[in-house]
Short mmCIF file of C-alpha atoms and ligand atoms in Angstrom, two decimals:
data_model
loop_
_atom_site.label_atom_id
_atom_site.label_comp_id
_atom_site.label_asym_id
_atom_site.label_seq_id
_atom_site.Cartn_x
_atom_site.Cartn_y
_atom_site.Cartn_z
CA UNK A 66 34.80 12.53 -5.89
CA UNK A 67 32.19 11.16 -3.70
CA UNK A 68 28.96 11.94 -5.06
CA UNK A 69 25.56 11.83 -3.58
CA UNK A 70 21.84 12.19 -5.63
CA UNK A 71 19.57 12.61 -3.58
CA UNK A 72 15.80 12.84 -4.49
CA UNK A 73 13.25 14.80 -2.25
CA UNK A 74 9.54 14.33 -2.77
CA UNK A 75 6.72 16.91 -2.76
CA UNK A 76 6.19 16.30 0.97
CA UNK A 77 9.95 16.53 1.53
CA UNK A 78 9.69 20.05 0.18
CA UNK A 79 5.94 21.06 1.17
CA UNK A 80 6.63 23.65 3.55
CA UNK A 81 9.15 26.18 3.91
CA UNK A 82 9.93 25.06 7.19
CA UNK A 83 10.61 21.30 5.74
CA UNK A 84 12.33 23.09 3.10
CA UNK A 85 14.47 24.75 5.53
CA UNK A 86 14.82 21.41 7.74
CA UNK A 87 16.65 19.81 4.55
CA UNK A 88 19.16 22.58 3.84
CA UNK A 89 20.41 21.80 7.20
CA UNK A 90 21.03 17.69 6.45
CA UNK A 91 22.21 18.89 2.82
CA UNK A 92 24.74 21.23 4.64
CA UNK A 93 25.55 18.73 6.99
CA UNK A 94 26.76 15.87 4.05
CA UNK A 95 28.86 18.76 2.37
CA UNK A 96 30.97 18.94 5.21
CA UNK A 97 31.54 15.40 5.39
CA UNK A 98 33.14 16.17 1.71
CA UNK A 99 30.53 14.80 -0.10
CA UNK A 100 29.03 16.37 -3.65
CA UNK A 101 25.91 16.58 -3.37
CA UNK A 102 23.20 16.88 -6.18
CA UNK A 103 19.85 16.95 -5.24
CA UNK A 104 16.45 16.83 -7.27
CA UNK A 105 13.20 18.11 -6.00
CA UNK A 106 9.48 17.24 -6.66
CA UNK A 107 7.35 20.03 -6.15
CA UNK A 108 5.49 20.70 -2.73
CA UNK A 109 2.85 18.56 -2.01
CA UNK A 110 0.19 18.91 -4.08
CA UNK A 111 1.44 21.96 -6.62
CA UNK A 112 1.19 20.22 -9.40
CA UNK A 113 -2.59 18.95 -8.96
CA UNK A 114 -3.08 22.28 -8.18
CA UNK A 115 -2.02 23.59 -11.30
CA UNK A 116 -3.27 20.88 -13.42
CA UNK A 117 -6.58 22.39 -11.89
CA UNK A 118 -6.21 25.46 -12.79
CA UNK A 119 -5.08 24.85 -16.16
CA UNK A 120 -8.15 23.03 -17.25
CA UNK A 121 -10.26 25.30 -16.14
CA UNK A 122 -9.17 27.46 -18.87
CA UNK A 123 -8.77 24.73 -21.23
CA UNK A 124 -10.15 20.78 -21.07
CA UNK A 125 -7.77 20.15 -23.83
CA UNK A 126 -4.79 22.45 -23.62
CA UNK A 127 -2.05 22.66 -25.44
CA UNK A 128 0.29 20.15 -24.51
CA UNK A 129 3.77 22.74 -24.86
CA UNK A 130 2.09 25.03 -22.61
CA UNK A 131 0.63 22.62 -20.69
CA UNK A 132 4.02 21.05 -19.52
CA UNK A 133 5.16 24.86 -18.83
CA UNK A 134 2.70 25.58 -16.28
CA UNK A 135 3.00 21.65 -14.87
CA UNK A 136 6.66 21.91 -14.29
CA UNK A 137 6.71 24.94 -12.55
CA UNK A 138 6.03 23.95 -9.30
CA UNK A 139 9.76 21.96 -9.25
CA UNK A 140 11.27 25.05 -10.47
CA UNK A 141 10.18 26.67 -7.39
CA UNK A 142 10.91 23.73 -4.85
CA UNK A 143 14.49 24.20 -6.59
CA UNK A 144 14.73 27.97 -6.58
CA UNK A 145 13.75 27.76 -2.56
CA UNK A 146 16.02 25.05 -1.68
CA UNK A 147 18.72 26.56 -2.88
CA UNK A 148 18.11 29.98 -1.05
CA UNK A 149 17.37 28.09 1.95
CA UNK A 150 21.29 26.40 1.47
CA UNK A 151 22.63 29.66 0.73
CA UNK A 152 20.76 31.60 3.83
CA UNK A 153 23.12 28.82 5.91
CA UNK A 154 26.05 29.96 3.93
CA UNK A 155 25.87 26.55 2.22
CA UNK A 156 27.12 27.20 -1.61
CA UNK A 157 24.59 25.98 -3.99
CA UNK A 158 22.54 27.16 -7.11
CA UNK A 159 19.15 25.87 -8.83
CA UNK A 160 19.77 24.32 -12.42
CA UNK A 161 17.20 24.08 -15.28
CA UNK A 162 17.28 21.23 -17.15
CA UNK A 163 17.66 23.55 -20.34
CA UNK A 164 20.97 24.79 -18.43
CA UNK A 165 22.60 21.12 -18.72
CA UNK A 166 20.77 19.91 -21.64
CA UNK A 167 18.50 16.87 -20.08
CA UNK A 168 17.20 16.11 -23.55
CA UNK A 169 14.04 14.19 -23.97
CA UNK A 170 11.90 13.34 -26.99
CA UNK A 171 8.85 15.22 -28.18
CA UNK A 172 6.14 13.91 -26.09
CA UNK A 173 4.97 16.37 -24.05
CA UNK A 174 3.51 15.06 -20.64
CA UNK A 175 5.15 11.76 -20.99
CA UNK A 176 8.25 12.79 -22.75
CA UNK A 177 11.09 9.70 -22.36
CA UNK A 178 14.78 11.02 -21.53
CA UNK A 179 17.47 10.61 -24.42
CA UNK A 180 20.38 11.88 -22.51
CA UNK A 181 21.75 14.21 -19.62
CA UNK A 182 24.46 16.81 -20.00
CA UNK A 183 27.04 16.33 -17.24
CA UNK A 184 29.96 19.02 -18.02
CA UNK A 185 28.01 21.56 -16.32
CA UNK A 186 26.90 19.95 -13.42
CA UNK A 187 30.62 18.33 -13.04
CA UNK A 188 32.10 21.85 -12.98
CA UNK A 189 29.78 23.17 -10.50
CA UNK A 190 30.24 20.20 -8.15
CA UNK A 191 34.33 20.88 -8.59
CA UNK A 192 34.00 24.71 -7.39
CA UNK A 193 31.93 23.36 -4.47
CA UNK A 194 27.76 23.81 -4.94
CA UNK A 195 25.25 21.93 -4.20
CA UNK A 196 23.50 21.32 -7.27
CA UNK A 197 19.57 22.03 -7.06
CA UNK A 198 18.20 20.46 -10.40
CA UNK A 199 13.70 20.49 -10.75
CA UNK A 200 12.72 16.89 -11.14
CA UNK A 201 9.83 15.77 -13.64
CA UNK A 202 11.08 17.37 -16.45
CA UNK A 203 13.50 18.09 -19.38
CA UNK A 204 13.78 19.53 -22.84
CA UNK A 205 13.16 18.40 -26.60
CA UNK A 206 15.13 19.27 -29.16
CA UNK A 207 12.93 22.58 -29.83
CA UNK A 208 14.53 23.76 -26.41
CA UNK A 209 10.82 23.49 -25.09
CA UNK A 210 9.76 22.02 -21.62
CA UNK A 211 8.80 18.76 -21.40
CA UNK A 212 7.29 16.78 -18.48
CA UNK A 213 8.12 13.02 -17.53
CA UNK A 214 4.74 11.89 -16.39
CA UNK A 215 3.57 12.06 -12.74
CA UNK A 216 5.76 11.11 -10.37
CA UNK A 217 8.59 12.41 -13.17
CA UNK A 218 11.18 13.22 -10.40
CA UNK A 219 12.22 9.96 -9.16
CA UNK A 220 13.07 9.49 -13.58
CA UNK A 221 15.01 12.81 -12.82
CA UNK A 222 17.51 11.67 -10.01
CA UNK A 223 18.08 8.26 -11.57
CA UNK A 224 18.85 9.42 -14.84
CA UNK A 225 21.26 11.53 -13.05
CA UNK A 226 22.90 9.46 -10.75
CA UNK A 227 23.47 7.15 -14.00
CA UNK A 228 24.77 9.76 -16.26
CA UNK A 229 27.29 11.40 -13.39
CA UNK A 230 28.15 8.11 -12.25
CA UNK A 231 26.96 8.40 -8.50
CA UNK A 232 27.56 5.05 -5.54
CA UNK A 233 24.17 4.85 -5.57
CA UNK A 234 20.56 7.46 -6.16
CA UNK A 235 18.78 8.20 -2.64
CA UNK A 236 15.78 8.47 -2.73
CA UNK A 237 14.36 10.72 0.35
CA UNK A 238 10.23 9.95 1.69
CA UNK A 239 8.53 12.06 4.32
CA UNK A 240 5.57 9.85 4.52
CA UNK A 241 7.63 6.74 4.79
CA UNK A 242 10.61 5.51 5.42
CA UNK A 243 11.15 2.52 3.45
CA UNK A 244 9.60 -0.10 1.18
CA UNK A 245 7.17 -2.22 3.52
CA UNK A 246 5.83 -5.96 3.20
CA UNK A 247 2.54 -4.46 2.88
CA UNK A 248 0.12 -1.55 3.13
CA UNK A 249 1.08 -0.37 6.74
CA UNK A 250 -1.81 1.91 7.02
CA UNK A 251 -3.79 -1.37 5.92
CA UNK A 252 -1.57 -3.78 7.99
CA UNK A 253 0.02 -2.48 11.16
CA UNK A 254 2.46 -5.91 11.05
CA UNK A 255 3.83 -4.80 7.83
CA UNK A 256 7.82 -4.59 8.28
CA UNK A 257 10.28 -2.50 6.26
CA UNK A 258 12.47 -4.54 3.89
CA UNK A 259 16.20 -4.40 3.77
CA UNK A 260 16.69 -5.20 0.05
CA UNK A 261 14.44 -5.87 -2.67
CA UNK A 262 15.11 -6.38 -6.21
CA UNK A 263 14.27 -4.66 -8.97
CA UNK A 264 12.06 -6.72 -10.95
CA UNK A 265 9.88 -7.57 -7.44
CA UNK A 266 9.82 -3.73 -7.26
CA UNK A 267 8.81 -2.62 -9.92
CA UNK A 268 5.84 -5.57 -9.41
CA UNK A 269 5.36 -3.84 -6.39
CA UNK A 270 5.28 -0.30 -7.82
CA UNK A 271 2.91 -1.10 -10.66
CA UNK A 272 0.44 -3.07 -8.25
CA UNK A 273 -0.38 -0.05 -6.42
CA UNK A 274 2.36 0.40 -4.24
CA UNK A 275 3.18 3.96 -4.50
CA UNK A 276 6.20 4.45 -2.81
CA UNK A 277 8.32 4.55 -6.47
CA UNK A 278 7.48 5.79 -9.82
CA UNK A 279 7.47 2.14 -11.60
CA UNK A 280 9.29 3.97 -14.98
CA UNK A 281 11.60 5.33 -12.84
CA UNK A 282 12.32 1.16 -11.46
CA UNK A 283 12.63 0.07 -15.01
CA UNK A 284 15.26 2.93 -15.57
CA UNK A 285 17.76 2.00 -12.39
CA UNK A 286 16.91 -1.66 -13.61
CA UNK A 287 18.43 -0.94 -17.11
CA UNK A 288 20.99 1.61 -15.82
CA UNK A 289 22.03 -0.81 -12.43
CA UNK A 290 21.67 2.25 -10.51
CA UNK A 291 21.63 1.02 -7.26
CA UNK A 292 18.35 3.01 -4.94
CA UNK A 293 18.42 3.88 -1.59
CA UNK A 294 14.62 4.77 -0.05
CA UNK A 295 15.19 6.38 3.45
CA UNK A 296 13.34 8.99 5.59
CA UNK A 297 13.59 12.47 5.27
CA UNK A 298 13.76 13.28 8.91
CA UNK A 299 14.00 9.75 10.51
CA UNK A 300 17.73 9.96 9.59
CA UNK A 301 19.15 7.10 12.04
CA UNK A 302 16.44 4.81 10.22
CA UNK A 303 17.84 2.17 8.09
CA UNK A 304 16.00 2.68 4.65
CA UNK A 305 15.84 -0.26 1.43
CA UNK A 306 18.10 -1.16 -0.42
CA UNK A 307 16.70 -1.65 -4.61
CA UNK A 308 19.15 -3.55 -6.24
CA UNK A 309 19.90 -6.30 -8.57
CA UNK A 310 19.04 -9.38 -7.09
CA UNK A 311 22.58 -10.75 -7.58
CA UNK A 312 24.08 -8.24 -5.65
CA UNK A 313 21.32 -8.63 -2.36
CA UNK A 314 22.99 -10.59 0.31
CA UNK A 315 21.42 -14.41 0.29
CA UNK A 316 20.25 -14.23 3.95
CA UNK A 317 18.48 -11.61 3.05
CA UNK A 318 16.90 -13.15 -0.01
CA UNK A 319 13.21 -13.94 0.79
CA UNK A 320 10.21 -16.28 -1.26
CA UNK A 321 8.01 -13.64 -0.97
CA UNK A 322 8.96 -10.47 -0.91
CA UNK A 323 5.81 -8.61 -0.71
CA UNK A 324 1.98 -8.33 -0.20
CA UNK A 325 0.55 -5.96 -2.57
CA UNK A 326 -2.94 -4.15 -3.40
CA UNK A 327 -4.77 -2.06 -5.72
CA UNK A 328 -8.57 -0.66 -5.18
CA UNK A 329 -8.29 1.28 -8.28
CA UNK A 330 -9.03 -1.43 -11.00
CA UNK A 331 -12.75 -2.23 -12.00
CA UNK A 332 -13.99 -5.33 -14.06
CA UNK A 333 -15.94 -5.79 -17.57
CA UNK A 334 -17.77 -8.98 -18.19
CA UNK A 335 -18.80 -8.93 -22.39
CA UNK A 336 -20.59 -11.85 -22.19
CA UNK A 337 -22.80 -14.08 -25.05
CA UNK A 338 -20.06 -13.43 -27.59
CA UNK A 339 -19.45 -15.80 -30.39
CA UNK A 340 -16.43 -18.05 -30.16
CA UNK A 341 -15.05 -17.05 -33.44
CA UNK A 342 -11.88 -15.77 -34.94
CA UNK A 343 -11.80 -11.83 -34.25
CA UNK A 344 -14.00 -11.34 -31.63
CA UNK A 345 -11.03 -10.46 -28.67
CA UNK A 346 -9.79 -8.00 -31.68
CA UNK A 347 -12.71 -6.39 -32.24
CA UNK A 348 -13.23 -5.84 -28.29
CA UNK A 349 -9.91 -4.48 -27.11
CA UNK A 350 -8.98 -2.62 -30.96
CA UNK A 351 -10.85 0.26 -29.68
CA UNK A 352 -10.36 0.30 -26.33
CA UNK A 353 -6.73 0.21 -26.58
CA UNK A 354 -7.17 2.97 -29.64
CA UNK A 355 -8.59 5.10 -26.97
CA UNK A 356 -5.63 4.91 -25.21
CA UNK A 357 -7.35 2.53 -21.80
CA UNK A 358 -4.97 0.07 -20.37
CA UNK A 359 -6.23 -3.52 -20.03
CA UNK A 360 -4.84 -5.38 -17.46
CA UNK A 361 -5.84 -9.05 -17.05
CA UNK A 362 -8.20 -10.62 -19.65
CA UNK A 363 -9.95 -14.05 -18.89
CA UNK A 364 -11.97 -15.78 -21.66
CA UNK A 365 -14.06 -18.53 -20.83
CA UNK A 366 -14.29 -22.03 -22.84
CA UNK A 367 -17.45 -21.69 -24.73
CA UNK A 368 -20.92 -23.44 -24.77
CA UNK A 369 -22.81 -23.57 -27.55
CA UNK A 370 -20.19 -21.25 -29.39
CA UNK A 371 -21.02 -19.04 -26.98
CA UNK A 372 -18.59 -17.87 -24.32
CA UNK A 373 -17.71 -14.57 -22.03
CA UNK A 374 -14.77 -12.19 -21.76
CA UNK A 375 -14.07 -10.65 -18.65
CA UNK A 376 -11.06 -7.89 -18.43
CA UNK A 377 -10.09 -5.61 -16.06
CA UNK A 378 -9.36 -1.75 -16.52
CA UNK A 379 -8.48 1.64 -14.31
CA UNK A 380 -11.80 2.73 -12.44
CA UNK A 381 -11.30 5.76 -13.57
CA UNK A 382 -11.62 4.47 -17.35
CA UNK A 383 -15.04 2.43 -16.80
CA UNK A 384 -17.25 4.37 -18.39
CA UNK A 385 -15.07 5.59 -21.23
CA UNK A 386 -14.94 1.73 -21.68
CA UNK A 387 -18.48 0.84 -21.46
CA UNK A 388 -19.62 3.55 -23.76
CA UNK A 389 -17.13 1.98 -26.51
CA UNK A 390 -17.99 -0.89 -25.69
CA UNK A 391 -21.84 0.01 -25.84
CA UNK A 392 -21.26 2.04 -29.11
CA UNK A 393 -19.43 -1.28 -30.91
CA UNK A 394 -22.26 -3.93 -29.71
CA UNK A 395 -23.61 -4.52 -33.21
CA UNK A 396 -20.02 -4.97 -34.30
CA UNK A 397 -18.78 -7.52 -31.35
CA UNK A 398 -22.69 -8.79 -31.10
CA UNK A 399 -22.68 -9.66 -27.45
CA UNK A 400 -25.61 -9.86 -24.99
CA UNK A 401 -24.59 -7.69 -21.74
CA UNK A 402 -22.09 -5.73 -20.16
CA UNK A 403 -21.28 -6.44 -16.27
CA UNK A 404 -19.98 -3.76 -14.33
CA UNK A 405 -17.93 -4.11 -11.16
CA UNK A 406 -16.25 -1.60 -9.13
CA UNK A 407 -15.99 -2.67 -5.72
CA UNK A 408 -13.21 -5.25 -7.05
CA UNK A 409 -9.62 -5.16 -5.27
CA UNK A 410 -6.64 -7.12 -6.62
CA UNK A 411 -4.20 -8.28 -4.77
CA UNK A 412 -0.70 -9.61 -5.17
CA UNK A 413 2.02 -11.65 -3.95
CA UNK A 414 5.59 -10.57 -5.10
CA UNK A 415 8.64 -12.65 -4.85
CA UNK A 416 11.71 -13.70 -7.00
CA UNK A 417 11.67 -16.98 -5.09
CA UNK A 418 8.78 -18.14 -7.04
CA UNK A 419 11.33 -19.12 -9.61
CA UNK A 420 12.49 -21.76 -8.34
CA UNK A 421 9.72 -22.76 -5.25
CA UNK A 422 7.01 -24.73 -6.04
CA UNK A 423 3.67 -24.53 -4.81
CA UNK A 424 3.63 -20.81 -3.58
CA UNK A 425 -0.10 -19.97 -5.65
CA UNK A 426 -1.73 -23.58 -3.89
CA UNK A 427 -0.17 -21.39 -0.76
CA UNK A 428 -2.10 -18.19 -1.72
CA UNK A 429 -5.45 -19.66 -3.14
CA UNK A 430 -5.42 -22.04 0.22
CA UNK A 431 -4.93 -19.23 2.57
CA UNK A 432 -7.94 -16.80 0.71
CA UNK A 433 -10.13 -20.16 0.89
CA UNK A 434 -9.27 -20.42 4.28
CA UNK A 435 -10.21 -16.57 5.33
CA UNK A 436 -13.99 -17.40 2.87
CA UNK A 437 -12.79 -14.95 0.10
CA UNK A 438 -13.99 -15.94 -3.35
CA UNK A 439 -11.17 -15.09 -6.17
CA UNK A 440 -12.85 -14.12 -9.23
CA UNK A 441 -10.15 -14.02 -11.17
CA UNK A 442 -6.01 -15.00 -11.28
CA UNK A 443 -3.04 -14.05 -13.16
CA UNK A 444 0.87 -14.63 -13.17
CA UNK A 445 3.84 -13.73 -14.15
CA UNK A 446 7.49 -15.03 -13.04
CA UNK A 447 7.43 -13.33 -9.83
CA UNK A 448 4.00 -12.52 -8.95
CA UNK A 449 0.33 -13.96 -8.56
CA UNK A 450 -2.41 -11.75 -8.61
CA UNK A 451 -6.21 -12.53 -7.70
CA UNK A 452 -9.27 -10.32 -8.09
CA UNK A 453 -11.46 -10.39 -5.13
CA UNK A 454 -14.19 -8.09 -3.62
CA UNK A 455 -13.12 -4.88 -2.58
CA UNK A 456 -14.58 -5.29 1.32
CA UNK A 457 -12.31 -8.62 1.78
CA UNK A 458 -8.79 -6.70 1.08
CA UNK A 459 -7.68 -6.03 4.36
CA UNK A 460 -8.37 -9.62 5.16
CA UNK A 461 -6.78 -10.74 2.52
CA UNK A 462 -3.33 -8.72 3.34
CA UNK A 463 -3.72 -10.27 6.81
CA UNK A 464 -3.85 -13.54 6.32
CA UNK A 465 -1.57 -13.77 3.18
CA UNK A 466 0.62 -11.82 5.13
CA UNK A 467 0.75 -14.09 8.49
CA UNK A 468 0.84 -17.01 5.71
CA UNK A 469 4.39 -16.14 3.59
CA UNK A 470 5.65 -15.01 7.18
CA UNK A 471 6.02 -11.38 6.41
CA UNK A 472 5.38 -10.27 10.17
N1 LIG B 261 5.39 16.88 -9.10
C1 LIG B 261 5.22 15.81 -10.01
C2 LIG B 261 4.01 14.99 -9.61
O1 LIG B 261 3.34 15.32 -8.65
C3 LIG B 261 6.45 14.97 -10.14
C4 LIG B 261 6.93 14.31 -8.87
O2 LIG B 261 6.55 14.67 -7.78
O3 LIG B 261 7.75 13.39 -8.97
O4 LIG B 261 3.69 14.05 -10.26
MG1 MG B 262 6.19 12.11 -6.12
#
C-alpha cells in the first residue's frame, strides 16, 4: 500500500474555500492509488481565539477542560475537510484520536505521545477513505483529551506516519513553501533549501525559525521519519527534504546550512555578586522553579571576588524574572539588575562545522566588518549564536548571509 501523511496547517485550512481547494488535491492523490491520511491544525488563529476566551472566564483553568475547549478547533478543521471530500464524492471520514487510541501521558497542555493505534486507521485505508485525523492532540489513559503543546499537529502526523509506516510525512505550508536560508521577509536573497538535516533543523526550529514545531523535529529525528515541507497550493514547487544527514545527497551537503534569528529573547545582567560556591544556584533555583527557560548564561572572571552574571530569557518572562530576582536579592546579595529588551540573537546553523575550521572567526569577522558589537556568544556542534542589538538584525542576516554564500 502506498501511503501518504500529509499535514495541513491552520492557514491550509483557514477558510472554507482553502478547505475546499484541498479536498480537490486530496481527491486528486486518491486516484493516483495512493492512501491518504491527512492531519489538520485548526484554522488560522482558532485556537488563540479560544485560549482567549477561555481565560476570560478563568486565568487559571482547569487544565482537563482547558485542553477540551483548545482542541476543538482541529476537530472542526477535520469534521469540514472531510465533508468537503465527501461533497466531491471523495470517500473519507474524520477520526478522533479517542477512536484509534493515540495515547499520551497525563500532562494536559503538553501531554507527550506513548503510542498510536493503527488497526483502525489500517482498515479504513483498506475499504478506501481518506482518513481525516485532528492534529494537536490525544488521550490519557482516563480517556480524557489531551493537547500536545502549540504547534501539536506537526507531533500528530509524524507520530503517524511512524506508527503506520508511511515513505515519508508531508508536511503542507500556505505561507511558505519550504525551509529558507533565512528570514525571507527579512532577507529577500534567502533561497529555499533542498535537504537539511535534522539536527541543523531542529537548530533552526528552536532559534526562531517557525516553519516546524522543534518537538515535532526531535520526534522524526528519533523515529527516521523522513519530512517533506511543500506548498499547499504552489504544487509544481519543489519543497525540503528533512532527513538524516547520511541519507542527503553529498552535493547537496552545505557548511552552513542556515542563517537564523530570534527578537523574542531579552537579557539579565545580576551584577556585584560574590564569586563564591552557590551563587549561580541560588540565581537560576528559582527561576527555573518558576518554570522560565534560561538560555545562554555568561559569567564573568571576577575582580575583587566580585564578578557579574548575565543570562538570557523569553521577553515575555522578563518581569516574572526580575521580580524573583528582586524578591531573592538579600539571598544572592548582588548590586543591580540590567534590563535589555531590544536584544536579537542570531545564528549560524550547519553540520559542516564538524569538521571545518574557522567558521565562528568567519562570523565574528563579518559582524565586525558590518560595526555590530556582539554582546554575547554561544555554541554548540552545529551552531554559533551571538547576541547583538535588536536594530542591527537585518544587517546582520545580510551580511552573514552574502558571507557563508547562502544567496
Ligand atoms: N492549533 C494548534 C496551535 O495553533 C496546533 C497546530 O496548529 O499545530 O498551536
Ligand atoms: Mg501550526
Amino acid at each position: 500500500m502506498d501511503l501518504i501523511v500529509q499535514k495541513y496547517g491552520g492557514t491550509s485550512v483557514g477558510s472554507t474555500e482553502k478547505i475546499k481547494y484541498i479536498a480537490k488535491n486530496i481527491s486528486k492523490l486518491t486516484k493516483k492509488n495512493k492512501s491518504i491520511v491527512v492531519v489538520v491544525s485548526a484554522m488560522a488563529g482558532e485556537t488563540d481565539r479560544l485560549d482567549k476566551i477561555t481565560k476570560k472566564i478563568s486565568k487559571i483553568p482547569n487544565e482537563k477542560e482547558y485542553d477540551q475547549v483548545i482542541s476543538s478547533g482541529e476537530k472542526i478543521s477535520a469534521g469540514l475537510l472531510s465533508i468537503a471530500l465527501l461533497e466531491i464524492k471523495t470517500k473519507a471520514v474524520s477520526l478522533d484520536p479517542s477512536k484509534f487510541d493515540l495515547l499520551t501521558d497525563d500532562l494536559h497542555s503538553k501531554a507527550k505521545i506513548l503510542s498510536v493505534g493503527t488497526k483502525k486507521i489500517k482498515n479504513l485505508l483498506k475499504e478506501g477513505f481518506v482518513v481525516v485525523v485532528p492534529g494537536f492532540q490525544g488521550i490519557n489513559s482516563k480517556g480524557d483529551v489531551t493537547t500536545l503543546g502549540r504547534g501539536g499537529s506537526d507531533l500528530t502526523a509524524v507520530a503517524l506516519a511512524s506508527a503506520l509506516k508511511a515513505s515519508h510525512c508531508e508536511l503542507l505550508k500556505d505561507d511558505v513553501d519550504g525551509i529558507y536560508t533565512t528570514d525571507p521577509r527579512l532577507y529577500k536573497d534567502a533561497k529555499k533549501i533542498n535537504y537539511i538535516s535534522y539536527p541543523e533543523m531542529l537548530e533552526m526550529s528552536s532559534l526562531g525559525s517557525k516553519v516546524l514545531q522543534a518537538k515535532a523535529v526531535e520526534y522524526a529525528n528519533n523515529l527516521k521519519v523522513k519530512l517533506y515541507v511543500k506548498s499547499t497550493s504552489k504544487t509544481t514547487n519543489k519543497g525540503t527534504w528533512v532527513m538524516d544527514e547520511k541519507s542527503i545527497p553529498i552535493k547537496e551537503r552545505k557548511i552552513i546550512t542556515g542563517v537564523t534569528h530570534d527578537l523574542k529573547q531579552s537579557k539579565i545582567t545580576v551584577s556585584g555578586i560574590e564569586d563564591v560556591p552557590g551563587v549561580a544556584s541560588k540565581i537560576f533555583k528559582p527561576i527555573g522553579a518558576a518554570g522560565i527557560v534560561v538560555d545562554m548564561i555568561v559569567q564573568n572572571i571576577s575582580i575583587d571576588n566580585k564578578t557579574d552574571l548575565t543570562f538570557t530569557i523569553p521577553k515575555d518572562d522578563l518581569n516574572k524574572t526580575v521580580k524573583i530576582l528582586k524578591s531573592n536579592k538579600s539571598k544572592i546579595n548582588y548590586r543591580e539588575i540590567i534590563q535589555d529588551k531590544e536584544i536579537a540573537l542570531i545564528s549560524i546553523v550547519g553540520a559542516g562545522m564538524k569538521t571545518h575550521t574557522g567558521i565562528a572567526t568567519r562570523m565574528f569577522d563579518t559582524l565586525s566588518n558590518a560595526k555590530i558589537n556582539i554582546s554575547m556568544i554561544s555554541t554548540s556542534e552545529i551552531k554559533i549564536s551571538c547576541v547583538i542589538n535588536q536594530s542591527k538584525c537585518k544587517k546582520a542576516i545580510q551580511y552573514l548571509h552574502k558571507e557563508f554564500k547562502l544567496d
